[in-house]
Amino acid sequence: MSDNKMNEFAFLEDFSTELSNKKLIFPTSVAATMKIRKALSQLDISNDLIARIIGSEPVLSAKVLHLSNTAAFNPQARPISDLRAATMLLGFAAVRNVAIAVGMKQLAENKFNGNLATQMDGLWRRSLRVAALSMVIARTHTKLSADKAMLAGLLHDIGKFYILNRAHHFQALFTTDKILWDLIDQWHASIGSAILEDWDISEDIRNAVLNHRGYIPGRGVKANLTDVLATADFLDAHFVAENIDQLDWAAVPPSLLLLGVNQENIEKLLQDTRVELTMVMKAIS
């Protein structure tokens, strides 16, 4: 067995152990979490703003949703899949406690420096962009829940967050960026889906996370959450580079066509996304 395959096996074995022991809390951006905690302490904060603030941090979003679907807070077992409903059910105090708990766990574990810290921060910012894109696409081009689409965007790269975090503990194994990113590219979607299943995230979000890359919708079907996420993920690179005018519309993923995203409405979609991003960043600044 090659060294790279041994590294991969050791990593996946470690992941399986953590998954079975339900010890999958890990840091994404400590600074963001601390800003969230501070924002949630405002006395006159609205439920909508709390949902927007929580929505800026993938791990916290997942934990709040998970808590809102537990027997302790939801004895009627009414499924809750969006952050506004979750925060209304839990109450501000419980949400703040979750934020603090997640933040302290991150602080205890976060020892990133150099290139890894930069990669983690970049991944967090990309998650915010894809979340904003997903929210706007769902709101303007479908009848799907915009909040659920935003959550799918936030969590779509959760497997990458996990692998980058574990790479910090496997530095002797991942000796080059290429070895690390080869494993990330191969395993992040399936690992992300497993994490979301462990967190009791709804099946449509898990399917979108697992299948959005290279997704081809079936004939005659309605657009679903996977189409929204596939479109947001594809558009993100053009959103960052501001080169949407160079897009070859004859070669875009089929989900864009199914959703009705085209040359005539793309600029409005991107402008709405910039507004959403600005609102999120203001909420946690």
PDB file of N, CA, C and O in Angstrom, residues 117-190:
ATOM      1  N   ALA A 117      -4.919  28.478   8.261  1.00  0.00           N
ATOM      2  CA  ALA A 117      -5.848  29.515   8.719  1.00  0.00           C
ATOM      3  C   ALA A 117      -6.436  30.270   7.531  1.00  0.00           C
ATOM      4  O   ALA A 117      -7.630  30.585   7.498  1.00  0.00           O
ATOM      5  N   THR A 118      -5.613  30.556   6.539  1.00  0.00           N
ATOM      6  CA  THR A 118      -6.067  31.258   5.337  1.00  0.00           C
ATOM      7  C   THR A 118      -7.075  30.407   4.568  1.00  0.00           C
ATOM      8  O   THR A 118      -8.101  30.908   4.091  1.00  0.00           O
ATOM      9  N   GLN A 119      -6.791  29.121   4.447  1.00  0.00           N
ATOM     10  CA  GLN A 119      -7.696  28.222   3.736  1.00  0.00           C
ATOM     11  C   GLN A 119      -9.048  28.117   4.446  1.00  0.00           C
ATOM     12  O   GLN A 119     -10.102  28.132   3.812  1.00  0.00           O
ATOM     13  N   MET A 120      -9.013  28.026   5.773  1.00  0.00           N
ATOM     14  CA  MET A 120     -10.250  27.909   6.536  1.00  0.00           C
ATOM     15  C   MET A 120     -11.094  29.178   6.402  1.00  0.00           C
ATOM     16  O   MET A 120     -12.314  29.120   6.229  1.00  0.00           O
ATOM     17  N   ASP A 121     -10.442  30.328   6.476  1.00  0.00           N
ATOM     18  CA  ASP A 121     -11.161  31.590   6.345  1.00  0.00           C
ATOM     19  C   ASP A 121     -11.751  31.733   4.938  1.00  0.00           C
ATOM     20  O   ASP A 121     -12.885  32.178   4.776  1.00  0.00           O
ATOM     21  N   GLY A 122     -10.970  31.338   3.932  1.00  0.00           N
ATOM     22  CA  GLY A 122     -11.465  31.398   2.559  1.00  0.00           C
ATOM     23  C   GLY A 122     -12.663  30.487   2.344  1.00  0.00           C
ATOM     24  O   GLY A 122     -13.615  30.837   1.642  1.00  0.00           O
ATOM     25  N   LEU A 123     -12.620  29.314   2.971  1.00  0.00           N
ATOM     26  CA  LEU A 123     -13.723  28.372   2.855  1.00  0.00           C
ATOM     27  C   LEU A 123     -14.975  28.927   3.522  1.00  0.00           C
ATOM     28  O   LEU A 123     -16.095  28.782   2.999  1.00  0.00           O
ATOM     29  N   TRP A 124     -14.816  29.570   4.669  1.00  0.00           N
ATOM     30  CA  TRP A 124     -15.952  30.192   5.358  1.00  0.00           C
ATOM     31  C   TRP A 124     -16.583  31.284   4.498  1.00  0.00           C
ATOM     32  O   TRP A 124     -17.802  31.349   4.347  1.00  0.00           O
ATOM     33  N   ARG A 125     -15.744  32.143   3.905  1.00  0.00           N
ATOM     34  CA  ARG A 125     -16.269  33.223   3.066  1.00  0.00           C
ATOM     35  C   ARG A 125     -16.975  32.671   1.832  1.00  0.00           C
ATOM     36  O   ARG A 125     -18.005  33.197   1.406  1.00  0.00           O
ATOM     37  N   ARG A 126     -16.438  31.618   1.263  1.00  0.00           N
ATOM     38  CA  ARG A 126     -17.089  31.007   0.100  1.00  0.00           C
ATOM     39  C   ARG A 126     -18.446  30.418   0.498  1.00  0.00           C
ATOM     40  O   ARG A 126     -19.422  30.525  -0.248  1.00  0.00           O
ATOM     41  N   SER A 127     -18.521  29.825   1.675  1.00  0.00           N
ATOM     42  CA  SER A 127     -19.795  29.278   2.147  1.00  0.00           C
ATOM     43  C   SER A 127     -20.840  30.374   2.269  1.00  0.00           C
ATOM     44  O   SER A 127     -22.014  30.170   1.930  1.00  0.00           O
ATOM     45  N   LEU A 128     -20.428  31.548   2.756  1.00  0.00           N
ATOM     46  CA  LEU A 128     -21.357  32.676   2.854  1.00  0.00           C
ATOM     47  C   LEU A 128     -21.859  33.099   1.477  1.00  0.00           C
ATOM     48  O   LEU A 128     -23.048  33.380   1.300  1.00  0.00           O
ATOM     49  N   ARG A 129     -20.944  33.152   0.505  1.00  0.00           N
ATOM     50  CA  ARG A 129     -21.349  33.579  -0.846  1.00  0.00           C
ATOM     51  C   ARG A 129     -22.328  32.586  -1.466  1.00  0.00           C
ATOM     52  O   ARG A 129     -23.353  32.976  -2.032  1.00  0.00           O
ATOM     53  N   VAL A 130     -22.011  31.293  -1.382  1.00  0.00           N
ATOM     54  CA  VAL A 130     -22.891  30.273  -1.964  1.00  0.00           C
ATOM     55  C   VAL A 130     -24.234  30.261  -1.244  1.00  0.00           C
ATOM     56  O   VAL A 130     -25.282  30.061  -1.860  1.00  0.00           O
ATOM     57  N   ALA A 131     -24.215  30.511   0.068  1.00  0.00           N
ATOM     58  CA  ALA A 131     -25.469  30.591   0.829  1.00  0.00           C
ATOM     59  C   ALA A 131     -26.327  31.748   0.344  1.00  0.00           C
ATOM     60  O   ALA A 131     -27.539  31.598   0.158  1.00  0.00           O
ATOM     61  N   ALA A 132     -25.711  32.910   0.155  1.00  0.00           N
ATOM     62  CA  ALA A 132     -26.459  34.075  -0.324  1.00  0.00           C
ATOM     63  C   ALA A 132     -26.999  33.836  -1.732  1.00  0.00           C
ATOM     64  O   ALA A 132     -28.156  34.165  -2.033  1.00  0.00           O
ATOM     65  N   LEU A 133     -26.178  33.272  -2.597  1.00  0.00           N
ATOM     66  CA  LEU A 133     -26.625  32.947  -3.950  1.00  0.00           C
ATOM     67  C   LEU A 133     -27.799  31.963  -3.916  1.00  0.00           C
ATOM     68  O   LEU A 133     -28.811  32.145  -4.609  1.00  0.00           O
ATOM     69  N   SER A 134     -27.675  30.918  -3.095  1.00  0.00           N
ATOM     70  CA  SER A 134     -28.733  29.905  -3.000  1.00  0.00           C
ATOM     71  C   SER A 134     -30.034  30.525  -2.515  1.00  0.00           C
ATOM     72  O   SER A 134     -31.125  30.213  -3.031  1.00  0.00           O
ATOM     73  N   MET A 135     -29.928  31.407  -1.522  1.00  0.00           N
ATOM     74  CA  MET A 135     -31.119  32.049  -0.971  1.00  0.00           C
ATOM     75  C   MET A 135     -31.829  32.891  -2.031  1.00  0.00           C
ATOM     76  O   MET A 135     -33.050  32.807  -2.198  1.00  0.00           O
ATOM     77  N   VAL A 136     -31.068  33.683  -2.759  1.00  0.00           N
ATOM     78  CA  VAL A 136     -31.656  34.556  -3.779  1.00  0.00           C
ATOM     79  C   VAL A 136     -32.241  33.741  -4.925  1.00  0.00           C
ATOM     80  O   VAL A 136     -33.339  34.031  -5.419  1.00  0.00           O
ATOM     81  N   ILE A 137     -31.534  32.696  -5.357  1.00  0.00           N
ATOM     82  CA  ILE A 137     -32.030  31.847  -6.443  1.00  0.00           C
ATOM     83  C   ILE A 137     -33.348  31.186  -6.049  1.00  0.00           C
ATOM     84  O   ILE A 137     -34.317  31.174  -6.819  1.00  0.00           O
ATOM     85  N   ALA A 138     -33.400  30.631  -4.838  1.00  0.00           N
ATOM     86  CA  ALA A 138     -34.629  29.977  -4.380  1.00  0.00           C
ATOM     87  C   ALA A 138     -35.779  30.963  -4.287  1.00  0.00           C
ATOM     88  O   ALA A 138     -36.918  30.652  -4.650  1.00  0.00           O
ATOM     89  N   ARG A 139     -35.481  32.168  -3.806  1.00  0.00           N
ATOM     90  CA  ARG A 139     -36.526  33.177  -3.600  1.00  0.00           C
ATOM     91  C   ARG A 139     -37.069  33.721  -4.919  1.00  0.00           C
ATOM     92  O   ARG A 139     -38.262  33.999  -5.039  1.00  0.00           O
ATOM     93  N   THR A 140     -36.213  33.856  -5.915  1.00  0.00           N
ATOM     94  CA  THR A 140     -36.619  34.517  -7.158  1.00  0.00           C
ATOM     95  C   THR A 140     -36.945  33.555  -8.298  1.00  0.00           C
ATOM     96  O   THR A 140     -37.609  33.952  -9.260  1.00  0.00           O
ATOM     97  N   HIS A 141     -36.505  32.306  -8.200  1.00  0.00           N
ATOM     98  CA  HIS A 141     -36.688  31.382  -9.323  1.00  0.00           C
ATOM     99  C   HIS A 141     -37.413  30.092  -8.952  1.00  0.00           C
ATOM    100  O   HIS A 141     -37.564  29.217  -9.826  1.00  0.00           O
ATOM    101  N   THR A 142     -37.820  29.948  -7.683  1.00  0.00           N
ATOM    102  CA  THR A 142     -38.528  28.729  -7.276  1.00  0.00           C
ATOM    103  C   THR A 142     -39.574  29.070  -6.215  1.00  0.00           C
ATOM    104  O   THR A 142     -39.664  30.211  -5.757  1.00  0.00           O
ATOM    105  N   LYS A 143     -40.300  28.050  -5.802  1.00  0.00           N
ATOM    106  CA  LYS A 143     -41.213  28.169  -4.667  1.00  0.00           C
ATOM    107  C   LYS A 143     -40.647  27.453  -3.439  1.00  0.00           C
ATOM    108  O   LYS A 143     -41.344  27.233  -2.451  1.00  0.00           O
ATOM    109  N   LEU A 144     -39.369  27.092  -3.504  1.00  0.00           N
ATOM    110  CA  LEU A 144     -38.701  26.427  -2.388  1.00  0.00           C
ATOM    111  C   LEU A 144     -38.423  27.414  -1.262  1.00  0.00           C
ATOM    112  O   LEU A 144     -38.412  28.628  -1.479  1.00  0.00           O
ATOM    113  N   SER A 145     -38.170  26.897  -0.071  1.00  0.00           N
ATOM    114  CA  SER A 145     -37.838  27.741   1.070  1.00  0.00           C
ATOM    115  C   SER A 145     -36.490  28.414   0.865  1.00  0.00           C
ATOM    116  O   SER A 145     -35.460  27.744   0.686  1.00  0.00           O
ATOM    117  N   ALA A 146     -36.478  29.742   0.889  1.00  0.00           N
ATOM    118  CA  ALA A 146     -35.217  30.476   0.737  1.00  0.00           C
ATOM    119  C   ALA A 146     -34.295  30.227   1.927  1.00  0.00           C
ATOM    120  O   ALA A 146     -33.072  30.151   1.773  1.00  0.00           O
ATOM    121  N   ASP A 147     -34.866  30.094   3.127  1.00  0.00           N
ATOM    122  CA  ASP A 147     -34.058  29.825   4.308  1.00  0.00           C
ATOM    123  C   ASP A 147     -33.375  28.461   4.210  1.00  0.00           C
ATOM    124  O   ASP A 147     -32.205  28.307   4.567  1.00  0.00           O
ATOM    125  N   LYS A 148     -34.121  27.465   3.737  1.00  0.00           N
ATOM    126  CA  LYS A 148     -33.538  26.134   3.590  1.00  0.00           C
ATOM    127  C   LYS A 148     -32.442  26.139   2.520  1.00  0.00           C
ATOM    128  O   LYS A 148     -31.393  25.490   2.680  1.00  0.00           O
ATOM    129  N   ALA A 149     -32.654  26.882   1.443  1.00  0.00           N
ATOM    130  CA  ALA A 149     -31.636  26.992   0.401  1.00  0.00           C
ATOM    131  C   ALA A 149     -30.382  27.659   0.945  1.00  0.00           C
ATOM    132  O   ALA A 149     -29.253  27.249   0.636  1.00  0.00           O
ATOM    133  N   MET A 150     -30.572  28.694   1.774  1.00  0.00           N
ATOM    134  CA  MET A 150     -29.422  29.357   2.380  1.00  0.00           C
ATOM    135  C   MET A 150     -28.648  28.387   3.258  1.00  0.00           C
ATOM    136  O   MET A 150     -27.406  28.355   3.226  1.00  0.00           O
ATOM    137  N   LEU A 151     -29.351  27.570   4.031  1.00  0.00           N
ATOM    138  CA  LEU A 151     -28.694  26.602   4.892  1.00  0.00           C
ATOM    139  C   LEU A 151     -27.927  25.568   4.062  1.00  0.00           C
ATOM    140  O   LEU A 151     -26.794  25.199   4.407  1.00  0.00           O
ATOM    141  N   ALA A 152     -28.510  25.127   2.960  1.00  0.00           N
ATOM    142  CA  ALA A 152     -27.815  24.181   2.082  1.00  0.00           C
ATOM    143  C   ALA A 152     -26.523  24.797   1.557  1.00  0.00           C
ATOM    144  O   ALA A 152     -25.483  24.133   1.489  1.00  0.00           O
ATOM    145  N   GLY A 153     -26.574  26.076   1.194  1.00  0.00           N
ATOM    146  CA  GLY A 153     -25.375  26.752   0.733  1.00  0.00           C
ATOM    147  C   GLY A 153     -24.323  26.865   1.816  1.00  0.00           C
ATOM    148  O   GLY A 153     -23.127  26.656   1.571  1.00  0.00           O
ATOM    149  N   LEU A 154     -24.757  27.186   3.025  1.00  0.00           N
ATOM    150  CA  LEU A 154     -23.814  27.288   4.141  1.00  0.00           C
ATOM    151  C   LEU A 154     -23.121  25.965   4.422  1.00  0.00           C
ATOM    152  O   LEU A 154     -21.929  25.925   4.728  1.00  0.00           O
ATOM    153  N   LEU A 155     -23.871  24.876   4.321  1.00  0.00           N
ATOM    154  CA  LEU A 155     -23.355  23.575   4.733  1.00  0.00           C
ATOM    155  C   LEU A 155     -22.786  22.749   3.581  1.00  0.00           C
ATOM    156  O   LEU A 155     -22.297  21.649   3.811  1.00  0.00           O
ATOM    157  N   HIS A 156     -22.818  23.282   2.369  1.00  0.00           N
ATOM    158  CA  HIS A 156     -22.460  22.432   1.231  1.00  0.00           C
ATOM    159  C   HIS A 156     -21.003  21.992   1.246  1.00  0.00           C
ATOM    160  O   HIS A 156     -20.660  20.953   0.689  1.00  0.00           O
ATOM    161  N   ASP A 157     -20.138  22.751   1.901  1.00  0.00           N
ATOM    162  CA  ASP A 157     -18.724  22.381   1.982  1.00  0.00           C
ATOM    163  C   ASP A 157     -18.321  21.957   3.389  1.00  0.00           C
ATOM    164  O   ASP A 157     -17.154  22.036   3.764  1.00  0.00           O
ATOM    165  N   ILE A 158     -19.283  21.493   4.190  1.00  0.00           N
ATOM    166  CA  ILE A 158     -18.982  21.139   5.572  1.00  0.00           C
ATOM    167  C   ILE A 158     -17.956  20.011   5.639  1.00  0.00           C
ATOM    168  O   ILE A 158     -17.152  19.934   6.576  1.00  0.00           O
ATOM    169  N   GLY A 159     -17.944  19.136   4.643  1.00  0.00           N
ATOM    170  CA  GLY A 159     -16.937  18.077   4.592  1.00  0.00           C
ATOM    171  C   GLY A 159     -15.535  18.636   4.447  1.00  0.00           C
ATOM    172  O   GLY A 159     -14.569  18.097   5.009  1.00  0.00           O
ATOM    173  N   LYS A 160     -15.399  19.732   3.709  1.00  0.00           N
ATOM    174  CA  LYS A 160     -14.085  20.374   3.567  1.00  0.00           C
ATOM    175  C   LYS A 160     -13.643  20.987   4.895  1.00  0.00           C
ATOM    176  O   LYS A 160     -12.467  20.921   5.254  1.00  0.00           O
ATOM    177  N   PHE A 161     -14.594  21.616   5.613  1.00  0.00           N
ATOM    178  CA  PHE A 161     -14.261  22.151   6.930  1.00  0.00           C
ATOM    179  C   PHE A 161     -13.721  21.038   7.831  1.00  0.00           C
ATOM    180  O   PHE A 161     -12.729  21.209   8.526  1.00  0.00           O
ATOM    181  N   TYR A 162     -14.401  19.913   7.801  1.00  0.00           N
ATOM    182  CA  TYR A 162     -13.994  18.808   8.662  1.00  0.00           C
ATOM    183  C   TYR A 162     -12.595  18.308   8.286  1.00  0.00           C
ATOM    184  O   TYR A 162     -11.733  18.115   9.160  1.00  0.00           O
ATOM    185  N   ILE A 163     -12.369  18.084   6.994  1.00  0.00           N
ATOM    186  CA  ILE A 163     -11.084  17.540   6.563  1.00  0.00           C
ATOM    187  C   ILE A 163      -9.946  18.514   6.873  1.00  0.00           C
ATOM    188  O   ILE A 163      -8.874  18.105   7.350  1.00  0.00           O
ATOM    189  N   LEU A 164     -10.171  19.806   6.637  1.00  0.00           N
ATOM    190  CA  LEU A 164      -9.131  20.788   6.961  1.00  0.00           C
ATOM    191  C   LEU A 164      -8.833  20.801   8.451  1.00  0.00           C
ATOM    192  O   LEU A 164      -7.679  20.911   8.869  1.00  0.00           O
ATOM    193  N   ASN A 165      -9.873  20.690   9.258  1.00  0.00           N
ATOM    194  CA  ASN A 165      -9.653  20.658  10.697  1.00  0.00           C
ATOM    195  C   ASN A 165      -8.872  19.419  11.121  1.00  0.00           C
ATOM    196  O   ASN A 165      -7.945  19.493  11.922  1.00  0.00           O
ATOM    197  N   ARG A 166      -9.243  18.267  10.559  1.00  0.00           N
ATOM    198  CA  ARG A 166      -8.540  17.039  10.917  1.00  0.00           C
ATOM    199  C   ARG A 166      -7.129  17.030  10.355  1.00  0.00           C
ATOM    200  O   ARG A 166      -6.229  16.413  10.944  1.00  0.00           O
ATOM    201  N   ALA A 167      -6.901  17.711   9.246  1.00  0.00           N
ATOM    202  CA  ALA A 167      -5.547  17.792   8.694  1.00  0.00           C
ATOM    203  C   ALA A 167      -4.594  18.429   9.688  1.00  0.00           C
ATOM    204  O   ALA A 167      -3.406  18.095   9.743  1.00  0.00           O
ATOM    205  N   HIS A 168      -5.128  19.344  10.502  1.00  0.00           N
ATOM    206  CA  HIS A 168      -4.315  19.971  11.548  1.00  0.00           C
ATOM    207  C   HIS A 168      -3.798  18.920  12.526  1.00  0.00           C
ATOM    208  O   HIS A 168      -2.691  19.032  13.051  1.00  0.00           O
ATOM    209  N   HIS A 169      -4.588  17.869  12.748  1.00  0.00           N
ATOM    210  CA  HIS A 169      -4.189  16.810  13.665  1.00  0.00           C
ATOM    211  C   HIS A 169      -3.440  15.680  12.955  1.00  0.00           C
ATOM    212  O   HIS A 169      -2.978  14.745  13.618  1.00  0.00           O
ATOM    213  N   PHE A 170      -3.342  15.757  11.630  1.00  0.00           N
ATOM    214  CA  PHE A 170      -2.669  14.728  10.841  1.00  0.00           C
ATOM    215  C   PHE A 170      -1.530  15.337  10.013  1.00  0.00           C
ATOM    216  O   PHE A 170      -1.296  14.934   8.888  1.00  0.00           O
ATOM    217  N   GLN A 171      -0.832  16.300  10.584  1.00  0.00           N
ATOM    218  CA  GLN A 171       0.184  17.023   9.816  1.00  0.00           C
ATOM    219  C   GLN A 171       1.287  16.104   9.303  1.00  0.00           C
ATOM    220  O   GLN A 171       1.868  16.350   8.241  1.00  0.00           O
ATOM    221  N   ALA A 172       1.589  15.059  10.046  1.00  0.00           N
ATOM    222  CA  ALA A 172       2.643  14.135   9.609  1.00  0.00           C
ATOM    223  C   ALA A 172       2.199  13.315   8.401  1.00  0.00           C
ATOM    224  O   ALA A 172       3.035  12.805   7.653  1.00  0.00           O
ATOM    225  N   LEU A 173       0.892  13.196   8.220  1.00  0.00           N
ATOM    226  CA  LEU A 173       0.374  12.410   7.104  1.00  0.00           C
ATOM    227  C   LEU A 173       0.198  13.254   5.850  1.00  0.00           C
ATOM    228  O   LEU A 173       0.551  12.843   4.755  1.00  0.00           O
ATOM    229  N   PHE A 174      -0.381  14.463   6.026  1.00  0.00           N
ATOM    230  CA  PHE A 174      -0.620  15.335   4.880  1.00  0.00           C
ATOM    231  C   PHE A 174       0.578  16.275   4.715  1.00  0.00           C
ATOM    232  O   PHE A 174       0.563  17.417   5.169  1.00  0.00           O
ATOM    233  N   THR A 175       1.597  15.778   4.068  1.00  0.00           N
ATOM    234  CA  THR A 175       2.862  16.517   3.997  1.00  0.00           C
ATOM    235  C   THR A 175       2.884  17.585   2.914  1.00  0.00           C
ATOM    236  O   THR A 175       3.753  18.447   2.918  1.00  0.00           O
ATOM    237  N   THR A 176       1.940  17.532   1.978  1.00  0.00           N
ATOM    238  CA  THR A 176       1.862  18.559   0.938  1.00  0.00           C
ATOM    239  C   THR A 176       0.409  18.966   0.745  1.00  0.00           C
ATOM    240  O   THR A 176      -0.515  18.202   1.063  1.00  0.00           O
ATOM    241  N   ASP A 177       0.210  20.169   0.212  1.00  0.00           N
ATOM    242  CA  ASP A 177      -1.141  20.627  -0.093  1.00  0.00           C
ATOM    243  C   ASP A 177      -1.813  19.721  -1.116  1.00  0.00           C
ATOM    244  O   ASP A 177      -3.029  19.509  -1.071  1.00  0.00           O
ATOM    245  N   LYS A 178      -1.033  19.187  -2.056  1.00  0.00           N
ATOM    246  CA  LYS A 178      -1.622  18.336  -3.091  1.00  0.00           C
ATOM    247  C   LYS A 178      -2.220  17.074  -2.486  1.00  0.00           C
ATOM    248  O   LYS A 178      -3.337  16.670  -2.844  1.00  0.00           O
ATOM    249  N   ILE A 179      -1.506  16.434  -1.558  1.00  0.00           N
ATOM    250  CA  ILE A 179      -2.036  15.236  -0.904  1.00  0.00           C
ATOM    251  C   ILE A 179      -3.330  15.571  -0.172  1.00  0.00           C
ATOM    252  O   ILE A 179      -4.328  14.846  -0.255  1.00  0.00           O
ATOM    253  N   LEU A 180      -3.308  16.690   0.546  1.00  0.00           N
ATOM    254  CA  LEU A 180      -4.488  17.102   1.304  1.00  0.00           C
ATOM    255  C   LEU A 180      -5.670  17.369   0.389  1.00  0.00           C
ATOM    256  O   LEU A 180      -6.775  16.863   0.615  1.00  0.00           O
ATOM    257  N   TRP A 181      -5.467  18.164  -0.665  1.00  0.00           N
ATOM    258  CA  TRP A 181      -6.593  18.564  -1.514  1.00  0.00           C
ATOM    259  C   TRP A 181      -7.058  17.447  -2.434  1.00  0.00           C
ATOM    260  O   TRP A 181      -8.221  17.420  -2.835  1.00  0.00           O
ATOM    261  N   ASP A 182      -6.171  16.490  -2.747  1.00  0.00           N
ATOM    262  CA  ASP A 182      -6.633  15.308  -3.475  1.00  0.00           C
ATOM    263  C   ASP A 182      -7.655  14.545  -2.642  1.00  0.00           C
ATOM    264  O   ASP A 182      -8.685  14.083  -3.151  1.00  0.00           O
ATOM    265  N   LEU A 183      -7.375  14.406  -1.339  1.00  0.00           N
ATOM    266  CA  LEU A 183      -8.313  13.716  -0.458  1.00  0.00           C
ATOM    267  C   LEU A 183      -9.594  14.523  -0.277  1.00  0.00           C
ATOM    268  O   LEU A 183     -10.693  13.970  -0.278  1.00  0.00           O
ATOM    269  N   ILE A 184      -9.450  15.847  -0.132  1.00  0.00           N
ATOM    270  CA  ILE A 184     -10.627  16.712   0.002  1.00  0.00           C
ATOM    271  C   ILE A 184     -11.534  16.577  -1.208  1.00  0.00           C
ATOM    272  O   ILE A 184     -12.752  16.396  -1.078  1.00  0.00           O
ATOM    273  N   ASP A 185     -10.940  16.673  -2.408  1.00  0.00           N
ATOM    274  CA  ASP A 185     -11.743  16.585  -3.631  1.00  0.00           C
ATOM    275  C   ASP A 185     -12.479  15.245  -3.738  1.00  0.00           C
ATOM    276  O   ASP A 185     -13.613  15.184  -4.219  1.00  0.00           O
ATOM    277  N   GLN A 186     -11.835  14.180  -3.285  1.00  0.00           N
ATOM    278  CA  GLN A 186     -12.427  12.854  -3.427  1.00  0.00           C
ATOM    279  C   GLN A 186     -13.495  12.567  -2.386  1.00  0.00           C
ATOM    280  O   GLN A 186     -14.492  11.902  -2.681  1.00  0.00           O
ATOM    281  N   TRP A 187     -13.328  13.072  -1.165  1.00  0.00           N
ATOM    282  CA  TRP A 187     -14.145  12.608  -0.055  1.00  0.00           C
ATOM    283  C   TRP A 187     -15.057  13.656   0.584  1.00  0.00           C
ATOM    284  O   TRP A 187     -15.931  13.299   1.379  1.00  0.00           O
ATOM    285  N   HIS A 188     -14.898  14.948   0.270  1.00  0.00           N
ATOM    286  CA  HIS A 188     -15.620  15.946   1.060  1.00  0.00           C
ATOM    287  C   HIS A 188     -17.145  15.836   0.942  1.00  0.00           C
ATOM    288  O   HIS A 188     -17.872  16.061   1.929  1.00  0.00           O
ATOM    289  N   ALA A 189     -17.655  15.482  -0.242  1.00  0.00           N
ATOM    290  CA  ALA A 189     -19.113  15.413  -0.409  1.00  0.00           C
ATOM    291  C   ALA A 189     -19.718  14.290   0.424  1.00  0.00           C
ATOM    292  O   ALA A 189     -20.716  14.490   1.142  1.00  0.00           O
ATOM    293  N   SER A 190     -19.128  13.094   0.362  1.00  0.00           N
ATOM    294  CA  SER A 190     -19.674  11.967   1.120  1.00  0.00           C
ATOM    295  C   SER A 190     -19.471  12.167   2.621  1.00  0.00           C
ATOM    296  O   SER A 190     -20.350  11.815   3.425  1.00  0.00           O
TER     297      SER A 190
END
